[in-house]
Amino acid sequence: MIRTPQFWHQPPGVMAYGLWPLGRLYGAATAWRQSRASQALDAPCSVICVGNINAGGTGKTPVVIALAEHLKKRGRQVVALSRGYGATVAVPILVDPKTHGAAEVGDEPLLISAFCPVVVARKRVEGLALALAQKPDVILMDDGFQDPSVRKDFSIVVVDAALGFGNGFCIPAGPLREPLAKGLARADLCLSIGEAAAQRRFTALGPDHAHLRVEGQIKPLLTGMPWQGLPVFAFAGIAHPEKFFTTLRDLGANILGCEALSDHEPLSLPLMKRLVAKARELNAQLVCTEKDAARLPAQHQRNVLALPVRLELKDWSKIDEKLINLEL
């Protein structure tokens, strides 16, 4: 639940260069893990990985959901495989949204489970057998681009177009989990997410970023909710909370207050009591993201509005071409 350091997304300075040797070691450790890829378990069905090179949120969950929906429309049986950030289950488990909570399986698997079966396992290779027991045509691996334990047939790297790949340094000197060139060389496709202006800036960063690139946007799902003029108090425990607040403003909501929480921050009863009190004081509706809603305590689920979002792709053709090659 550590927030992304600001210097990661600024031109390299004293802090970045001071931590650069540690970043080199981190990148070398990732490279060593990848050297074991020859030992990867080969699943008897197609495996599509939705991962990233950056640490932190880049929009992977909406991509997994969009792919699950796209594959289901093509008549394919889909199962997602996730480590479930923050999950406490000790053994691989098939998520049941009726009985499992975010504390057990993680908020993202709970969200994805509304669209396809999800298996959560601390080690993806250990969860593979349970995923295969669901008889899938394709396994969608949620994250795991740097995990060599399961062979991947199609790897998609997701990047936030507005942030790009930061200062280009590896953790902790920058946001990268591995050197950019090596990561992109392993990927089959780079999916940049953001508005048109951000996409243009991302394109200008360099030819490497155009590596089999597809552009997409995450947009609010319009459910008929009258957001225009609605007085709200908004909170978000995601990687970049300000994006959620901007989305609400763009919908016309009247944001009387907002609070940025850490990514995946548990919504404890004391925290919710404080947020509810703030909303009441302002005579505002309490609003959160769809991912935060998965972590809401039961007694608050009816009192907090959640804004769902979905991925919109500019062009599915490059993905469809790969799916056809995989006979999907």
GROMACS .gro file of C-alpha atoms in nm:
model
  328
    1MET     CA    1   0.000   0.000   0.000
    2ILE     CA    2   0.298   0.228  -0.066
    3ARG     CA    3   0.225   0.528  -0.286
    4THR     CA    4   0.432   0.579  -0.596
    5PRO     CA    5   0.725   0.818  -0.533
    6GLN     CA    6   0.688   1.138  -0.735
    7PHE     CA    7   1.051   1.132  -0.850
    8TRP     CA    8   0.981   0.812  -1.044
    9HIS     CA    9   0.791   1.018  -1.299
   10GLN     CA   10   1.028   1.314  -1.316
   11PRO     CA   11   1.355   1.357  -1.504
   12PRO     CA   12   1.627   1.162  -1.316
   13GLY     CA   13   1.770   1.362  -1.027
   14VAL     CA   14   1.979   1.309  -0.714
   15MET     CA   15   1.739   1.055  -0.564
   16ALA     CA   16   1.708   0.848  -0.881
   17TYR     CA   17   2.081   0.841  -0.949
   18GLY     CA   18   2.155   0.767  -0.584
   19LEU     CA   19   1.932   0.460  -0.600
   20TRP     CA   20   2.042   0.361  -0.950
   21PRO     CA   21   2.285   0.087  -0.830
   22LEU     CA   22   2.000  -0.081  -0.640
   23GLY     CA   23   1.785  -0.049  -0.950
   24ARG     CA   24   2.053  -0.228  -1.151
   25LEU     CA   25   2.048  -0.512  -0.898
   26TYR     CA   26   1.667  -0.530  -0.915
   27GLY     CA   27   1.678  -0.547  -1.295
   28ALA     CA   28   1.947  -0.816  -1.279
   29ALA     CA   29   1.732  -1.021  -1.038
   30THR     CA   30   1.440  -1.004  -1.282
   31ALA     CA   31   1.669  -1.110  -1.567
   32TRP     CA   32   1.786  -1.408  -1.358
   33ARG     CA   33   1.426  -1.514  -1.302
   34GLN     CA   34   1.358  -1.491  -1.674
   35SER     CA   35   1.660  -1.712  -1.744
   36ARG     CA   36   1.458  -1.995  -1.585
   37ALA     CA   37   1.178  -1.960  -1.842
   38SER     CA   38   1.286  -2.288  -2.005
   39GLN     CA   39   1.153  -2.462  -1.691
   40ALA     CA   40   0.807  -2.305  -1.731
   41LEU     CA   41   0.505  -2.531  -1.703
   42ASP     CA   42   0.328  -2.570  -2.037
   43ALA     CA   43  -0.050  -2.554  -1.995
   44PRO     CA   44  -0.268  -2.766  -2.228
   45CYS     CA   45  -0.467  -2.452  -2.321
   46SER     CA   46  -0.373  -2.102  -2.433
   47VAL     CA   47  -0.237  -1.865  -2.169
   48ILE     CA   48  -0.272  -1.490  -2.216
   49CYS     CA   49  -0.083  -1.268  -1.973
   50VAL     CA   50  -0.195  -0.914  -1.896
   51GLY     CA   51   0.098  -0.756  -1.716
   52ASN     CA   52   0.314  -0.450  -1.699
   53ILE     CA   53   0.672  -0.334  -1.685
   54ASN     CA   54   0.591  -0.052  -1.444
   55ALA     CA   55   0.520  -0.116  -1.079
   56GLY     CA   56   0.181   0.002  -0.960
   57GLY     CA   57  -0.149   0.040  -1.134
   58THR     CA   58  -0.160   0.078  -1.510
   59GLY     CA   59  -0.514  -0.042  -1.578
   60LYS     CA   60  -0.463  -0.419  -1.598
   61THR     CA   61  -0.794  -0.516  -1.435
   62PRO     CA   62  -1.016  -0.341  -1.695
   63VAL     CA   63  -0.802  -0.506  -1.965
   64VAL     CA   64  -0.856  -0.852  -1.814
   65ILE     CA   65  -1.230  -0.786  -1.796
   66ALA     CA   66  -1.244  -0.659  -2.155
   67LEU     CA   67  -1.049  -0.961  -2.281
   68ALA     CA   68  -1.272  -1.200  -2.086
   69GLU     CA   69  -1.581  -1.043  -2.242
   70HIS     CA   70  -1.422  -1.040  -2.589
   71LEU     CA   71  -1.323  -1.406  -2.569
   72LYS     CA   72  -1.663  -1.510  -2.436
   73LYS     CA   73  -1.827  -1.342  -2.735
   74ARG     CA   74  -1.605  -1.562  -2.951
   75GLY     CA   75  -1.751  -1.866  -2.773
   76ARG     CA   76  -1.447  -1.939  -2.556
   77GLN     CA   77  -1.443  -2.058  -2.196
   78VAL     CA   78  -1.223  -1.823  -1.993
   79VAL     CA   79  -1.066  -1.859  -1.649
   80ALA     CA   80  -0.854  -1.590  -1.484
   81LEU     CA   81  -0.552  -1.674  -1.269
   82SER     CA   82  -0.434  -1.421  -1.012
   83ARG     CA   83  -0.216  -1.394  -0.705
   84GLY     CA   84  -0.480  -1.166  -0.554
   85TYR     CA   85  -0.292  -0.870  -0.406
   86GLY     CA   86  -0.333  -0.882  -0.028
   87ALA     CA   87  -0.514  -1.217  -0.038
   88THR     CA   88  -0.486  -1.427   0.276
   89VAL     CA   89  -0.591  -1.768   0.139
   90ALA     CA   90  -0.315  -2.022   0.190
   91VAL     CA   91  -0.414  -2.264  -0.087
   92PRO     CA   92  -0.539  -2.212  -0.443
   93ILE     CA   93  -0.907  -2.124  -0.439
   94LEU     CA   94  -1.185  -2.063  -0.689
   95VAL     CA   95  -1.335  -1.725  -0.606
   96ASP     CA   96  -1.698  -1.729  -0.496
   97PRO     CA   97  -1.821  -1.368  -0.467
   98LYS     CA   98  -2.111  -1.486  -0.250
   99THR     CA   99  -1.885  -1.623   0.022
  100HIS     CA  100  -1.541  -1.466  -0.025
  101GLY     CA  101  -1.437  -1.117   0.070
  102ALA     CA  102  -1.157  -0.892  -0.054
  103ALA     CA  103  -0.952  -0.969   0.257
  104GLU     CA  104  -0.949  -1.335   0.159
  105VAL     CA  105  -0.899  -1.325  -0.219
  106GLY     CA  106  -0.814  -0.961  -0.304
  107ASP     CA  107  -1.032  -0.686  -0.449
  108GLU     CA  108  -0.933  -0.731  -0.815
  109PRO     CA  109  -1.018  -1.106  -0.831
  110LEU     CA  110  -1.355  -1.028  -0.673
  111LEU     CA  111  -1.419  -0.767  -0.941
  112ILE     CA  112  -1.310  -0.997  -1.225
  113SER     CA  113  -1.520  -1.286  -1.089
  114ALA     CA  114  -1.834  -1.109  -1.212
  115PHE     CA  115  -1.713  -1.174  -1.568
  116CYS     CA  116  -1.540  -1.512  -1.554
  117PRO     CA  117  -1.423  -1.774  -1.302
  118VAL     CA  118  -1.113  -1.665  -1.111
  119VAL     CA  119  -0.854  -1.878  -0.936
  120VAL     CA  120  -0.640  -1.711  -0.670
  121ALA     CA  121  -0.310  -1.868  -0.567
  122ARG     CA  122  -0.001  -1.731  -0.394
  123LYS     CA  123   0.206  -1.896  -0.665
  124ARG     CA  124   0.046  -1.897  -1.009
  125VAL     CA  125   0.199  -2.232  -1.100
  126GLU     CA  126   0.023  -2.385  -0.796
  127GLY     CA  127  -0.311  -2.240  -0.905
  128LEU     CA  128  -0.279  -2.372  -1.259
  129ALA     CA  129  -0.427  -2.717  -1.182
  130LEU     CA  130  -0.740  -2.565  -1.027
  131ALA     CA  131  -0.774  -2.325  -1.322
  132LEU     CA  132  -0.745  -2.616  -1.566
  133ALA     CA  133  -1.007  -2.810  -1.368
  134GLN     CA  134  -1.259  -2.549  -1.489
  135LYS     CA  135  -1.191  -2.676  -1.844
  136PRO     CA  136  -1.097  -2.341  -1.999
  137ASP     CA  137  -1.008  -2.272  -2.360
  138VAL     CA  138  -0.788  -1.989  -2.237
  139ILE     CA  139  -0.638  -1.879  -1.907
  140LEU     CA  140  -0.609  -1.506  -1.852
  141MET     CA  141  -0.313  -1.443  -1.623
  142ASP     CA  142  -0.376  -1.127  -1.423
  143ASP     CA  143  -0.028  -0.977  -1.388
  144GLY     CA  144   0.270  -1.215  -1.388
  145PHE     CA  145   0.462  -1.080  -1.689
  146GLN     CA  146   0.784  -1.123  -1.487
  147ASP     CA  147   0.678  -1.467  -1.353
  148PRO     CA  148   0.843  -1.740  -1.566
  149SER     CA  149   0.671  -2.034  -1.394
  150VAL     CA  150   0.394  -2.074  -1.655
  151ARG     CA  151   0.455  -2.049  -2.028
  152LYS     CA  152   0.264  -1.767  -2.194
  153ASP     CA  153   0.126  -1.778  -2.548
  154PHE     CA  154   0.042  -1.409  -2.566
  155SER     CA  155   0.178  -1.134  -2.341
  156ILE     CA  156   0.024  -0.788  -2.325
  157VAL     CA  157   0.210  -0.510  -2.148
  158VAL     CA  158  -0.024  -0.239  -2.018
  159VAL     CA  159   0.108   0.115  -1.968
  160ASP     CA  160  -0.050   0.441  -1.856
  161ALA     CA  161   0.005   0.673  -2.154
  162ALA     CA  162   0.013   0.982  -1.931
  163LEU     CA  163   0.292   0.843  -1.712
  164GLY     CA  164   0.474   0.637  -1.973
  165PHE     CA  165   0.764   0.439  -1.831
  166GLY     CA  166   0.867   0.711  -1.589
  167ASN     CA  167   1.233   0.801  -1.559
  168GLY     CA  168   1.337   0.473  -1.721
  169PHE     CA  169   1.508   0.336  -1.407
  170CYS     CA  170   1.433   0.013  -1.223
  171ILE     CA  171   1.289  -0.010  -0.871
  172PRO     CA  172   1.370   0.163  -0.634
  173ALA     CA  173   1.532   0.429  -0.854
  174GLY     CA  174   1.232   0.432  -1.088
  175PRO     CA  175   0.907   0.249  -1.161
  176LEU     CA  176   1.038  -0.031  -1.384
  177ARG     CA  177   1.034  -0.396  -1.280
  178GLU     CA  178   1.296  -0.469  -1.544
  179PRO     CA  179   1.490  -0.273  -1.811
  180LEU     CA  180   1.243  -0.139  -2.064
  181ALA     CA  181   1.406  -0.276  -2.379
  182LYS     CA  182   1.419  -0.630  -2.237
  183GLY     CA  183   1.058  -0.616  -2.122
  184LEU     CA  184   0.923  -0.487  -2.452
  185ALA     CA  185   1.126  -0.746  -2.641
  186ARG     CA  186   0.939  -1.023  -2.453
  187ALA     CA  187   0.596  -0.867  -2.501
  188ASP     CA  188   0.370  -0.945  -2.795
  189LEU     CA  189   0.177  -0.621  -2.763
  190CYS     CA  190   0.194  -0.290  -2.575
  191LEU     CA  191  -0.146  -0.150  -2.476
  192SER     CA  192  -0.124   0.218  -2.384
  193ILE     CA  193  -0.420   0.355  -2.191
  194GLY     CA  194  -0.514   0.720  -2.185
  195GLU     CA  195  -0.682   1.010  -2.360
  196ALA     CA  196  -0.576   1.134  -2.703
  197ALA     CA  197  -0.338   1.402  -2.575
  198ALA     CA  198  -0.161   1.155  -2.347
  199GLN     CA  199  -0.137   0.902  -2.632
  200ARG     CA  200   0.030   1.163  -2.855
  201ARG     CA  201   0.286   1.246  -2.584
  202PHE     CA  202   0.350   0.876  -2.529
  203THR     CA  203   0.404   0.822  -2.903
  204ALA     CA  204   0.658   1.104  -2.907
  205LEU     CA  205   0.869   0.933  -2.639
  206GLY     CA  206   1.035   0.705  -2.891
  207PRO     CA  207   0.997   0.427  -3.148
  208ASP     CA  208   1.040   0.151  -2.888
  209HIS     CA  209   0.704   0.245  -2.739
  210ALA     CA  210   0.529   0.176  -3.069
  211HIS     CA  211   0.616  -0.193  -3.035
  212LEU     CA  212   0.300  -0.362  -3.171
  213ARG     CA  213   0.104  -0.093  -2.992
  214VAL     CA  214  -0.270  -0.062  -2.938
  215GLU     CA  215  -0.437   0.243  -2.783
  216GLY     CA  216  -0.725   0.229  -2.538
  217GLN     CA  217  -0.918   0.438  -2.290
  218ILE     CA  218  -1.082   0.355  -1.960
  219LYS     CA  219  -1.422   0.522  -1.958
  220PRO     CA  220  -1.705   0.531  -1.707
  221LEU     CA  221  -1.987   0.289  -1.772
  222LEU     CA  222  -2.298   0.503  -1.807
  223THR     CA  223  -2.575   0.327  -1.616
  224GLY     CA  224  -2.829   0.611  -1.620
  225MET     CA  225  -2.705   0.750  -1.289
  226PRO     CA  226  -2.766   1.130  -1.290
  227TRP     CA  227  -2.416   1.249  -1.198
  228GLN     CA  228  -2.468   1.602  -1.328
  229GLY     CA  229  -2.473   1.838  -1.030
  230LEU     CA  230  -2.478   1.554  -0.773
  231PRO     CA  231  -2.300   1.667  -0.452
  232VAL     CA  232  -2.045   1.397  -0.369
  233PHE     CA  233  -1.764   1.315  -0.132
  234ALA     CA  234  -1.531   1.085  -0.324
  235PHE     CA  235  -1.263   0.848  -0.202
  236ALA     CA  236  -1.033   0.614  -0.393
  237GLY     CA  237  -0.779   0.353  -0.288
  238ILE     CA  238  -0.623   0.297  -0.629
  239ALA     CA  239  -0.280   0.368  -0.776
  240HIS     CA  240  -0.376   0.711  -0.911
  241PRO     CA  241  -0.682   0.839  -0.718
  242GLU     CA  242  -0.677   1.178  -0.891
  243LYS     CA  243  -0.789   1.010  -1.214
  244PHE     CA  244  -1.108   0.894  -1.046
  245PHE     CA  245  -1.179   1.242  -0.913
  246THR     CA  246  -1.123   1.389  -1.260
  247THR     CA  247  -1.364   1.135  -1.411
  248LEU     CA  248  -1.633   1.235  -1.164
  249ARG     CA  249  -1.583   1.603  -1.247
  250ASP     CA  250  -1.603   1.526  -1.618
  251LEU     CA  251  -1.937   1.355  -1.554
  252GLY     CA  252  -2.058   1.676  -1.395
  253ALA     CA  253  -2.055   1.566  -1.031
  254ASN     CA  254  -2.014   1.842  -0.775
  255ILE     CA  255  -1.720   1.720  -0.568
  256LEU     CA  256  -1.748   1.883  -0.226
  257GLY     CA  257  -1.459   1.681  -0.087
  258CYS     CA  258  -1.231   1.392  -0.172
  259GLU     CA  259  -0.977   1.167  -0.005
  260ALA     CA  260  -0.698   0.974  -0.172
  261LEU     CA  261  -0.619   0.645  -0.002
  262SER     CA  262  -0.328   0.410  -0.065
  263ASP     CA  263  -0.370   0.149  -0.337
  264HIS     CA  264  -0.569  -0.151  -0.201
  265GLU     CA  265  -0.599   0.018   0.141
  266PRO     CA  266  -0.834  -0.184   0.366
  267LEU     CA  267  -1.163  -0.004   0.426
  268SER     CA  268  -1.177  -0.060   0.800
  269LEU     CA  269  -1.485   0.028   1.003
  270PRO     CA  270  -1.311   0.326   1.171
  271LEU     CA  271  -1.201   0.459   0.831
  272MET     CA  272  -1.551   0.417   0.686
  273LYS     CA  273  -1.705   0.584   0.992
  274ARG     CA  274  -1.482   0.886   0.933
  275LEU     CA  275  -1.562   0.900   0.558
  276VAL     CA  276  -1.936   0.866   0.623
  277ALA     CA  277  -1.918   1.148   0.880
  278LYS     CA  278  -1.741   1.375   0.629
  279ALA     CA  279  -2.003   1.305   0.363
  280ARG     CA  280  -2.289   1.373   0.606
  281GLU     CA  281  -2.127   1.696   0.723
  282LEU     CA  282  -2.121   1.814   0.361
  283ASN     CA  283  -2.465   1.670   0.283
  284ALA     CA  284  -2.296   1.474   0.002
  285GLN     CA  285  -2.323   1.127  -0.146
  286LEU     CA  286  -2.026   0.903  -0.067
  287VAL     CA  287  -1.874   0.770  -0.392
  288CYS     CA  288  -1.587   0.531  -0.467
  289THR     CA  289  -1.436   0.329  -0.750
  290GLU     CA  290  -1.562  -0.013  -0.851
  291LYS     CA  291  -1.244  -0.169  -0.710
  292ASP     CA  292  -1.290   0.007  -0.375
  293ALA     CA  293  -1.650  -0.116  -0.365
  294ALA     CA  294  -1.518  -0.473  -0.359
  295ARG     CA  295  -1.351  -0.393  -0.024
  296LEU     CA  296  -1.648  -0.219   0.140
  297PRO     CA  297  -1.768  -0.364   0.471
  298ALA     CA  298  -2.111  -0.523   0.431
  299GLN     CA  299  -2.291  -0.256   0.636
  300HIS     CA  300  -2.170   0.019   0.400
  301GLN     CA  301  -2.232  -0.148   0.064
  302ARG     CA  302  -2.578   0.005   0.018
  303ASN     CA  303  -2.478   0.355   0.123
  304VAL     CA  304  -2.181   0.410  -0.109
  305LEU     CA  305  -2.216   0.465  -0.482
  306ALA     CA  306  -1.957   0.297  -0.704
  307LEU     CA  307  -1.864   0.424  -1.049
  308PRO     CA  308  -1.790   0.131  -1.285
  309VAL     CA  309  -1.544   0.177  -1.570
  310ARG     CA  310  -1.469  -0.026  -1.881
  311LEU     CA  311  -1.187  -0.041  -2.135
  312GLU     CA  312  -1.255   0.089  -2.484
  313LEU     CA  313  -1.003  -0.015  -2.749
  314LYS     CA  314  -0.938   0.194  -3.057
  315ASP     CA  315  -0.878  -0.120  -3.261
  316TRP     CA  316  -0.913  -0.490  -3.172
  317SER     CA  317  -0.757  -0.613  -3.497
  318LYS     CA  318  -0.404  -0.670  -3.365
  319ILE     CA  319  -0.539  -0.866  -3.070
  320ASP     CA  320  -0.782  -1.059  -3.289
  321GLU     CA  321  -0.498  -1.153  -3.524
  322LYS     CA  322  -0.310  -1.311  -3.236
  323LEU     CA  323  -0.624  -1.484  -3.107
  324ILE     CA  324  -0.683  -1.633  -3.452
  325ASN     CA  325  -0.325  -1.763  -3.455
  326LEU     CA  326  -0.397  -1.926  -3.118
  327GLU     CA  327  -0.717  -2.070  -3.266
  328LEU     CA  328  -0.920  -1.856  -3.028
   0.00000   0.00000   0.00000
